[in-house]
Short mmCIF file of C-alpha atoms in Angstrom, two decimals:
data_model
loop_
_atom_site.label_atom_id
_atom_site.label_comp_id
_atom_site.label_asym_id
_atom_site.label_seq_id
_atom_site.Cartn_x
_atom_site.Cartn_y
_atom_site.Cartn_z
CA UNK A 1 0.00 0.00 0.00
CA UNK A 2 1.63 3.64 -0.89
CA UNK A 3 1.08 5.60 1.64
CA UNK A 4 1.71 9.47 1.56
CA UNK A 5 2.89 10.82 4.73
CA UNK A 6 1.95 14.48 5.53
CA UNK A 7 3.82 16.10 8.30
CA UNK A 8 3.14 19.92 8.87
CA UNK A 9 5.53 21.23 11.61
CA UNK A 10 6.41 24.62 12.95
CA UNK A 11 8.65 26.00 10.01
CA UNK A 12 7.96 23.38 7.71
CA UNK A 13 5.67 20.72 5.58
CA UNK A 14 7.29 17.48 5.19
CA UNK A 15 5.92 15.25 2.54
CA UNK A 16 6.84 11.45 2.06
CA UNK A 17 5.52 9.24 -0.50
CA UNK A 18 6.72 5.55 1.08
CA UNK A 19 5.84 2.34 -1.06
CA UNK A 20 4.20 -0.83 -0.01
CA UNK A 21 8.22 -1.80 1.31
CA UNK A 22 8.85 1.59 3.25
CA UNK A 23 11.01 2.56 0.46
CA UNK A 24 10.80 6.71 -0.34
CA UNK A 25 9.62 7.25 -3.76
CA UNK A 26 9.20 11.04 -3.72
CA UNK A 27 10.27 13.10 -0.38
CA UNK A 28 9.72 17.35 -0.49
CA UNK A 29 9.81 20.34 2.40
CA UNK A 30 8.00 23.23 1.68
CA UNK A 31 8.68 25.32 4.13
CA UNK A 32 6.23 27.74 6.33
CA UNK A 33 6.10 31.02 7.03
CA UNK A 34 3.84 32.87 9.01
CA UNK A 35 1.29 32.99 6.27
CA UNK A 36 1.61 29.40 6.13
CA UNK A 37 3.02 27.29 3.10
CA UNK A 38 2.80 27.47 -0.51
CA UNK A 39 -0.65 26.22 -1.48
CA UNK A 40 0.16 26.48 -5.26
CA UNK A 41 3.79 24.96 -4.78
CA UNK A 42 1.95 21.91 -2.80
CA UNK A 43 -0.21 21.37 -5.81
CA UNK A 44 2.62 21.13 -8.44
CA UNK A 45 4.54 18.55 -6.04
CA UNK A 46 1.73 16.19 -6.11
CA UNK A 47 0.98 16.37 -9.73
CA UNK A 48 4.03 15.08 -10.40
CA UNK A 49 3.74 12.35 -7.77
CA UNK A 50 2.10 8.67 -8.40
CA UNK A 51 -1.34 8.91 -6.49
CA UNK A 52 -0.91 7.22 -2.99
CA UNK A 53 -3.41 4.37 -1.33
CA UNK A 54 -3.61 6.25 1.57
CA UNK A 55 -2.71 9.03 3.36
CA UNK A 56 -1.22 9.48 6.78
CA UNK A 57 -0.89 12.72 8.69
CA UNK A 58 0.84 14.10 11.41
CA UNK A 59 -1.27 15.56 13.78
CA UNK A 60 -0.24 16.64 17.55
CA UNK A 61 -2.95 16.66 20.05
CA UNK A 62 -5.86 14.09 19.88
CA UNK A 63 -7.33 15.23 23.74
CA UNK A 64 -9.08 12.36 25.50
CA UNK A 65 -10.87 11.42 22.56
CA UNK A 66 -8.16 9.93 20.14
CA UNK A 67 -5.87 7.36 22.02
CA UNK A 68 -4.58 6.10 18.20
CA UNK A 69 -4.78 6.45 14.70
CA UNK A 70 -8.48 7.21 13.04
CA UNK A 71 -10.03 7.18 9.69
CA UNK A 72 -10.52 11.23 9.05
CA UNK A 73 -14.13 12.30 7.72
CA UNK A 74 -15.91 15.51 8.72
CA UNK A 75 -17.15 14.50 12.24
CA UNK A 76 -13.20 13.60 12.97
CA UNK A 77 -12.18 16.83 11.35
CA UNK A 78 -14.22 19.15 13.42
CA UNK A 79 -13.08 17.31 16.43
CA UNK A 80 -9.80 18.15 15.42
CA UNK A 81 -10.48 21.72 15.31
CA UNK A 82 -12.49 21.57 18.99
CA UNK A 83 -9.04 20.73 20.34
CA UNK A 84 -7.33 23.78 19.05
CA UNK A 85 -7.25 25.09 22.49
CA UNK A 86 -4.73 22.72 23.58
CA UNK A 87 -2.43 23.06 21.19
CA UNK A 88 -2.47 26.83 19.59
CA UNK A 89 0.98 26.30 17.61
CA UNK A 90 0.98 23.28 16.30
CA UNK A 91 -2.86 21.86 15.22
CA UNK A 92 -4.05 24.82 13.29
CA UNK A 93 -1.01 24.10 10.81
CA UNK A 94 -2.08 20.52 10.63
CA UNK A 95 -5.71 21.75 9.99
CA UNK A 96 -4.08 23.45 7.31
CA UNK A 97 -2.23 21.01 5.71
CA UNK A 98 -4.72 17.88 5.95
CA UNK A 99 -7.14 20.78 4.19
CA UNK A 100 -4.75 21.49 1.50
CA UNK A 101 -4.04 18.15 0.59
CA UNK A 102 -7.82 16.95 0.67
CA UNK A 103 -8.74 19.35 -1.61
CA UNK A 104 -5.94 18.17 -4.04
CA UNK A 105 -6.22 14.30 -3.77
CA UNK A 106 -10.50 14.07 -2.47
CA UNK A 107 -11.42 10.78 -2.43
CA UNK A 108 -8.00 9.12 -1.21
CA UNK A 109 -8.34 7.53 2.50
CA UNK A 110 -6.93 9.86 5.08
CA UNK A 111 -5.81 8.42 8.52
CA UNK A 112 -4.52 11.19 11.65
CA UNK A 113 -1.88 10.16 13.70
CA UNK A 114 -1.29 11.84 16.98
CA UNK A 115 1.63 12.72 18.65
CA UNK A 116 0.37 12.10 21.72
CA UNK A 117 -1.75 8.87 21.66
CA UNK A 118 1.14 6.35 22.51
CA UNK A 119 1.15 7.80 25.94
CA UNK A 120 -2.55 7.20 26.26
CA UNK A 121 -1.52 4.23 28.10
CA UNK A 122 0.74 5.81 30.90
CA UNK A 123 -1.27 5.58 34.14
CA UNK A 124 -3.10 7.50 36.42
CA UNK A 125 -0.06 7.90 38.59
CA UNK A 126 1.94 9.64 36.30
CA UNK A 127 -0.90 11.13 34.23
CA UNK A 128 -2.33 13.06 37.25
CA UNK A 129 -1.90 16.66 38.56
CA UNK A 130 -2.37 17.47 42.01
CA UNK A 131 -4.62 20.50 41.39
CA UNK A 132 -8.43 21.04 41.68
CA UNK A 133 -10.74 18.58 40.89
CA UNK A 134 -12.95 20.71 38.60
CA UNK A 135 -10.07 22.19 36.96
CA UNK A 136 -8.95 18.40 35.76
CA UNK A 137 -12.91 17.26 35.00
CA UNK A 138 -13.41 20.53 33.31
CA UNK A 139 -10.50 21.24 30.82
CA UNK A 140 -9.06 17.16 30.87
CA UNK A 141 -5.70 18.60 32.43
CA UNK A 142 -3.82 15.71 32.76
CA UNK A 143 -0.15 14.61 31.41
CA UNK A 144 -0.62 14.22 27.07
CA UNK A 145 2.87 14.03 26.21
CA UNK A 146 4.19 14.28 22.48
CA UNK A 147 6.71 13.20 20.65
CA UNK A 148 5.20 9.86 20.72
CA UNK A 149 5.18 9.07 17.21
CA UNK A 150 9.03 9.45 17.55
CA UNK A 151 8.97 7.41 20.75
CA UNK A 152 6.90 4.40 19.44
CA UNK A 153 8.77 4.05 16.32
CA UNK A 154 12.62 4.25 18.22
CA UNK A 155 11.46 1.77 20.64
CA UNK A 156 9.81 -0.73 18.25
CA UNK A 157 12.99 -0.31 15.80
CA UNK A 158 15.86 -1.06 18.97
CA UNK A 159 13.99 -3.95 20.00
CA UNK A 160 13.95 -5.01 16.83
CA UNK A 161 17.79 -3.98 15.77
CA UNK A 162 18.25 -5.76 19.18
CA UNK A 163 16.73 -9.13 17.95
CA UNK A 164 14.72 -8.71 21.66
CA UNK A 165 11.35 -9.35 22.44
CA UNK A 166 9.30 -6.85 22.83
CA UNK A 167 7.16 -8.23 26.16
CA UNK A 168 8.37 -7.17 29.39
CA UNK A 169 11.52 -5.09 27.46
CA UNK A 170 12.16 -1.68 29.49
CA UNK A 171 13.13 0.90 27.02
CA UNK A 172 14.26 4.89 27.71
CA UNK A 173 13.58 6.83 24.47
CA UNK A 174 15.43 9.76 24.11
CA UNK A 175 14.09 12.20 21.38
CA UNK A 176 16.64 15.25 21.40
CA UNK A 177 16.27 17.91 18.90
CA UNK A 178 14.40 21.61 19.15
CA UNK A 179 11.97 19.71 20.89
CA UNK A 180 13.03 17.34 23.27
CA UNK A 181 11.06 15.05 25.51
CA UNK A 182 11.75 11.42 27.55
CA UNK A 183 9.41 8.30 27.07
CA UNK A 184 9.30 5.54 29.78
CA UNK A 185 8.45 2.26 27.19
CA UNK A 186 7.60 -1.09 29.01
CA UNK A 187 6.88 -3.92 26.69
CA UNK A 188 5.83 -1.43 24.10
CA UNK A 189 3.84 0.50 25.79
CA UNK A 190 4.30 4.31 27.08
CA UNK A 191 4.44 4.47 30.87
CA UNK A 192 5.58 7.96 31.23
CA UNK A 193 6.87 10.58 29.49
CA UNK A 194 8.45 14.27 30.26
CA UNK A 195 6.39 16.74 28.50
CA UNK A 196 3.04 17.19 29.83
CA UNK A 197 -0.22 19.41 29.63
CA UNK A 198 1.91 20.88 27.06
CA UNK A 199 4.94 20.35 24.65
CA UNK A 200 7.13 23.19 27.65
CA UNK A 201 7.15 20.94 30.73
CA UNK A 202 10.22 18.22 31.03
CA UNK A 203 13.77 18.83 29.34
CA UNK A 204 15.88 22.00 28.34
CA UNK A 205 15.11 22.40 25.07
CA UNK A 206 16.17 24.54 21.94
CA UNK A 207 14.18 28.05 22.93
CA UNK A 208 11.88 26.55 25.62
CA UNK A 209 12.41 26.61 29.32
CA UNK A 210 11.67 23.05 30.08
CA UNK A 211 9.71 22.49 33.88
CA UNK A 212 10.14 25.98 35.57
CA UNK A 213 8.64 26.30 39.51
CA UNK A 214 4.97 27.42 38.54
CA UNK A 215 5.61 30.39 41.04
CA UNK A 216 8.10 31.69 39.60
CA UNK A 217 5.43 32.17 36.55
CA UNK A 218 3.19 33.62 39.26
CA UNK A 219 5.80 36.04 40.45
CA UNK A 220 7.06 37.38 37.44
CA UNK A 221 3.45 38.25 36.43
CA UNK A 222 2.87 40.07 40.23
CA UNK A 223 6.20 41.53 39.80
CA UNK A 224 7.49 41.99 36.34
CA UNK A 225 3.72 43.40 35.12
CA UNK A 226 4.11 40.62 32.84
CA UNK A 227 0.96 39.41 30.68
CA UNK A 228 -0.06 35.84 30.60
CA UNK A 229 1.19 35.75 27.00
CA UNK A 230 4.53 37.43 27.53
CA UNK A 231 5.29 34.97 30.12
CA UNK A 232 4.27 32.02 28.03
CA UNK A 233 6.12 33.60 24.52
CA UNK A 234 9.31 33.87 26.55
CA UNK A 235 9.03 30.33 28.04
CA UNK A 236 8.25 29.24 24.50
CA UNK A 237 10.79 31.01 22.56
CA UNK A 238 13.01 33.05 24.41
CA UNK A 239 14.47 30.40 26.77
CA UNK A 240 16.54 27.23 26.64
CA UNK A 241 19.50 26.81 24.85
CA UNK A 242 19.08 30.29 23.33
CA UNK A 243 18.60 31.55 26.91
CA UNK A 244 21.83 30.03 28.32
CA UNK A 245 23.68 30.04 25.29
CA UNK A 246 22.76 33.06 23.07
CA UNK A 247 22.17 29.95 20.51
CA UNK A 248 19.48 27.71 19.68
CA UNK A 249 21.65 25.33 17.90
CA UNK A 250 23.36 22.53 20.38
CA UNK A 251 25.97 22.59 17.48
CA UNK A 252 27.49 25.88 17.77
CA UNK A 253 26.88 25.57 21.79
CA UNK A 254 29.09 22.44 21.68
CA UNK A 255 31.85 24.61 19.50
CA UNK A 256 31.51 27.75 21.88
CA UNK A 257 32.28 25.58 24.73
CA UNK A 258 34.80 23.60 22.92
CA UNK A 259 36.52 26.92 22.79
CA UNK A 260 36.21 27.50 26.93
CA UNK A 261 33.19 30.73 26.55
CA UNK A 262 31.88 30.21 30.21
CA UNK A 263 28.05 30.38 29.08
CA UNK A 264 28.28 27.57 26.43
CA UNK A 265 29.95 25.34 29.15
CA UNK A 266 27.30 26.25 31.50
CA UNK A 267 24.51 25.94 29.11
CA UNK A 268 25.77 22.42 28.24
CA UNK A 269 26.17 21.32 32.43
CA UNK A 270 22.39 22.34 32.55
CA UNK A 271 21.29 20.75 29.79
CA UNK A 272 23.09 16.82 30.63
CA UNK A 273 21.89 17.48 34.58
CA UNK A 274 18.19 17.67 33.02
CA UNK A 275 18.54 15.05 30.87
CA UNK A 276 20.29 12.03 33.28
CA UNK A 277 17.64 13.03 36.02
CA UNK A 278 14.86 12.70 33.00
CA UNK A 279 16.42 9.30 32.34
CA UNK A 280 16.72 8.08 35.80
CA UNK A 281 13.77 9.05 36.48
CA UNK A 282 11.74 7.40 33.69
CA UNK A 283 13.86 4.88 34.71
CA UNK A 284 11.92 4.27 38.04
CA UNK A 285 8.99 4.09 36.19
CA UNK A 286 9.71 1.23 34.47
CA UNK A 287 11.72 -0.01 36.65
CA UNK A 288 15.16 -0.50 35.58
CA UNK A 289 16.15 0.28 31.99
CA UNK A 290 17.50 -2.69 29.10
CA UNK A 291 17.55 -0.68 26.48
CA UNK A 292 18.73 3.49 25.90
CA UNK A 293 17.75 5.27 22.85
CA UNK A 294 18.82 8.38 21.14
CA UNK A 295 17.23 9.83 18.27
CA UNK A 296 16.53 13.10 16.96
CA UNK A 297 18.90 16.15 15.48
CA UNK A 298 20.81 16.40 18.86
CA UNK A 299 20.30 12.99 20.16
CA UNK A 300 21.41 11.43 16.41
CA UNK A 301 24.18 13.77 16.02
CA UNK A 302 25.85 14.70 19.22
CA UNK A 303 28.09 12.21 20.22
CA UNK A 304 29.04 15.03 23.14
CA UNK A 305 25.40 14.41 24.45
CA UNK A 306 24.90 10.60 24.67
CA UNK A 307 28.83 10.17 25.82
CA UNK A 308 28.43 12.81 28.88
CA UNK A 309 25.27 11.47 29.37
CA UNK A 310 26.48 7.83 29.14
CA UNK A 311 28.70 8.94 32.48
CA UNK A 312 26.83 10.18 34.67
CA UNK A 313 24.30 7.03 34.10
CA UNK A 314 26.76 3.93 35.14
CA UNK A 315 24.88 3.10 38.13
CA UNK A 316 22.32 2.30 35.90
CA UNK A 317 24.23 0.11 33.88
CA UNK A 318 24.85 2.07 30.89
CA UNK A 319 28.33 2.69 29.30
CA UNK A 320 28.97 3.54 25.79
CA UNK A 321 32.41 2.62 23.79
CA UNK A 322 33.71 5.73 22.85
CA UNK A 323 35.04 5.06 18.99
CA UNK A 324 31.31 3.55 18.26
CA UNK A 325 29.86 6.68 19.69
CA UNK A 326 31.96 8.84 18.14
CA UNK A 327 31.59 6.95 14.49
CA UNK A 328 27.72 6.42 14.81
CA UNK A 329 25.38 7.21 12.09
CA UNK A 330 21.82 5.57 11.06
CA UNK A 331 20.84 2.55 13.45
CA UNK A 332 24.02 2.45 15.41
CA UNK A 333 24.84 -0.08 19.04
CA UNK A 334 26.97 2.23 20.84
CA UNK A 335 27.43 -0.10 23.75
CA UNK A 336 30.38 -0.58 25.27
CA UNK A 337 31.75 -4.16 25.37
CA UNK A 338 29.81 -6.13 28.11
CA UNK A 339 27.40 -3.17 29.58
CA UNK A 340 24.46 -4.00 31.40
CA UNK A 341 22.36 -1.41 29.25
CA UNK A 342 22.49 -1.60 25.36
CA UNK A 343 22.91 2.03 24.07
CA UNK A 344 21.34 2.90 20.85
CA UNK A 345 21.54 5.85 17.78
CA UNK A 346 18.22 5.20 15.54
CA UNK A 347 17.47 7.53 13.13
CA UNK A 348 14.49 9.61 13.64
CA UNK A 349 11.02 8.21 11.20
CA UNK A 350 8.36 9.82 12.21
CA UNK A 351 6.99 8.90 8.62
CA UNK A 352 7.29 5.29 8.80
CA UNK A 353 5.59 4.82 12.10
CA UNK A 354 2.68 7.34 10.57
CA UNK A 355 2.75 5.13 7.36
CA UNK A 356 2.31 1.58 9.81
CA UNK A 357 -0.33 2.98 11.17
CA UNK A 358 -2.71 3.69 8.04
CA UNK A 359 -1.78 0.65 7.10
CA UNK A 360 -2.94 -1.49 10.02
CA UNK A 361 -5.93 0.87 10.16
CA UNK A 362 -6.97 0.61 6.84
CA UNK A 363 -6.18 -3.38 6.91
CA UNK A 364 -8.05 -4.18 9.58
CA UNK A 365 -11.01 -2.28 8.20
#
């Protein structure tokens, strides 16, 4: 089944046409500006392009009401609007592109994926925030998480790199990049994750702030004269990396610190201290770890990141040998020789996890 994979982010519109093997036919980014993509530039792309089975798209938030993938029609479609609310950034552009590409290829099935139905399955005990009642029953405040199309696919593909079975396996997915967020994986399943209510709690991250003490939001409202969306821009795109660092890019904060400039070497401390309490604490939750996964732009590509990392985590059981770290590229075992935990690179697909998904929806139907 050829399945064309739609995957509208923040600055961009990925598109992936995948055959029946996973193999790319066609691949294109268009990328987004604040008036959104090019409509017209879409259109020529997929005139070109043989017309797909199905098509899969990316979108972030499916609430309470989607815990994994669904058939898209007009009831679906409205209840993807309804949830705008809880994610402001990120659906409307997803609206947007599974609106674009309808109206281009009408007719073809269309399944949503969500980025935050594998944690559906983390329990109340991580899910749960000790605040109000009514506030929880009212507006479904609970733990979402996201990333979890990353997280599902890296787990399923280091099991299976592994030759492990997948029942009873404890996995720590690691997806670093702008956005960065921990997954707790225990025989497959999500048990809990570090983003929450929204994509800012957990990890330092690119420009956001990661978990900041909610009073200090409080405070610099009281004090600062701050506005609710001030507060929430800076945490969103003022902090982080580019907060610490002056740079959003974890390459040229590696090279600044490389070069001894006190705020890069800083910026990096913060960053691994965040990350190896993330780990150990996910961790807990599944109660001891088998398997570590990186994947993502950082977590792919900085072999600074996993080897620091790698460290400060050997009462865990992890240790990584330090010419396979430093060599790795695709689906890489960075293990050292003999190491409790089995350390793994995999390579980011988003679009073949999206692309499983209509399939086994569309099969089963």
């Amino acid at each position: 089944m050829r399945v064309l994979v739609v995957n509208a982010g923040s600055s961009s519109l990925k598109l992936r046409l995948l055959d029946g093997q996973d193999a790319m036919q066609d691949s294109a980014d268009l990328p987004a500006g604040p008036g959104g993509f090019d409509a017209s530039r879409l259109a020529e792309l997929l005139s070109g392009w043989a017309e797909p089975d199905a098509i899969g798209h990316r979108i972030v938030h499916g609430g309470m009401a989607f815990s994994g993938p669904v058939q898209i029609d007009d009831a679906v479609r409205q209840q993807l609007r309804d949830l705008t609310d809880l994610a402001p950034l990120h659906q409307p552009k997803s609206l947007a592109a599974l609106d674009a590409v309808t109206e281009l290829l009408p007719g073809i099935t269309a399944v949503a994926s969500f980025d935050t139905a594998f944690h559906a399955t983390i329990p109340a005990a991580a899910a749960t925030y000790a605040i109000p009642r009514e506030w929880r029953s009212r507006y479904g405040i609970r733990r979402y998480g996201f990333h979890g199309l990353s997280h599902a696919y890296c787990s399923r593909r280091a099991a299976q790199l592994l030759d492990l079975p997948i029942a009873g396996l404890r996995v720590i997915t690691c997806h670093l990049g702008a956005g960065s967020s921990l997954a707790a994986v225990l025989g497959g399943r999500s048990v809990d994750t570090t983003m929450g209510f929204t994509p800012l709690e957990g990890l330092i991250m690119a420009t956001r702030s990661g978990t900041v003490d909610p009073g200090l939001v409080l405070w610099l409202e009281e004090h600062e004269h701050l506005s609710p969306h001030e507060v929430a821009t800076a945490l969103e795109s003022r902090s982080g990396l580019l907060a610490l660092a002056g740079t959003a890019d974890m390459r040229e904060v590696q090279a600044a610190a490389e070069r001894g400039e006190p705020d890069a070497c800083n910026a990096i401390d913060v960053y691994i201290h965040r990350l190896v309490g993330g780990i150990a604490s996910m961790s807990a939750a599944t109660g001891g770890v088998d398997v570590l996964a990186f994947t993502g732009g950082v977590g792919e590509n900085s072999a600074m990141v996993r080897r620091r990392a790698a460290q400060r985590l050997g009462f865990l059981g992890v240790a990584v040998d330090g010419h396979r770290n430093d060599s790795a590229h695709d689906d890489h075992d960075i293990s050292a020789t003999g190491a409790a935990v089995r350390t793994m690179v995999i390579t980011a697909r988003e679009d073949l996890q999206i692309a499983s998904e209509a399939r086994r929806l569309i099969g089963a139907r």
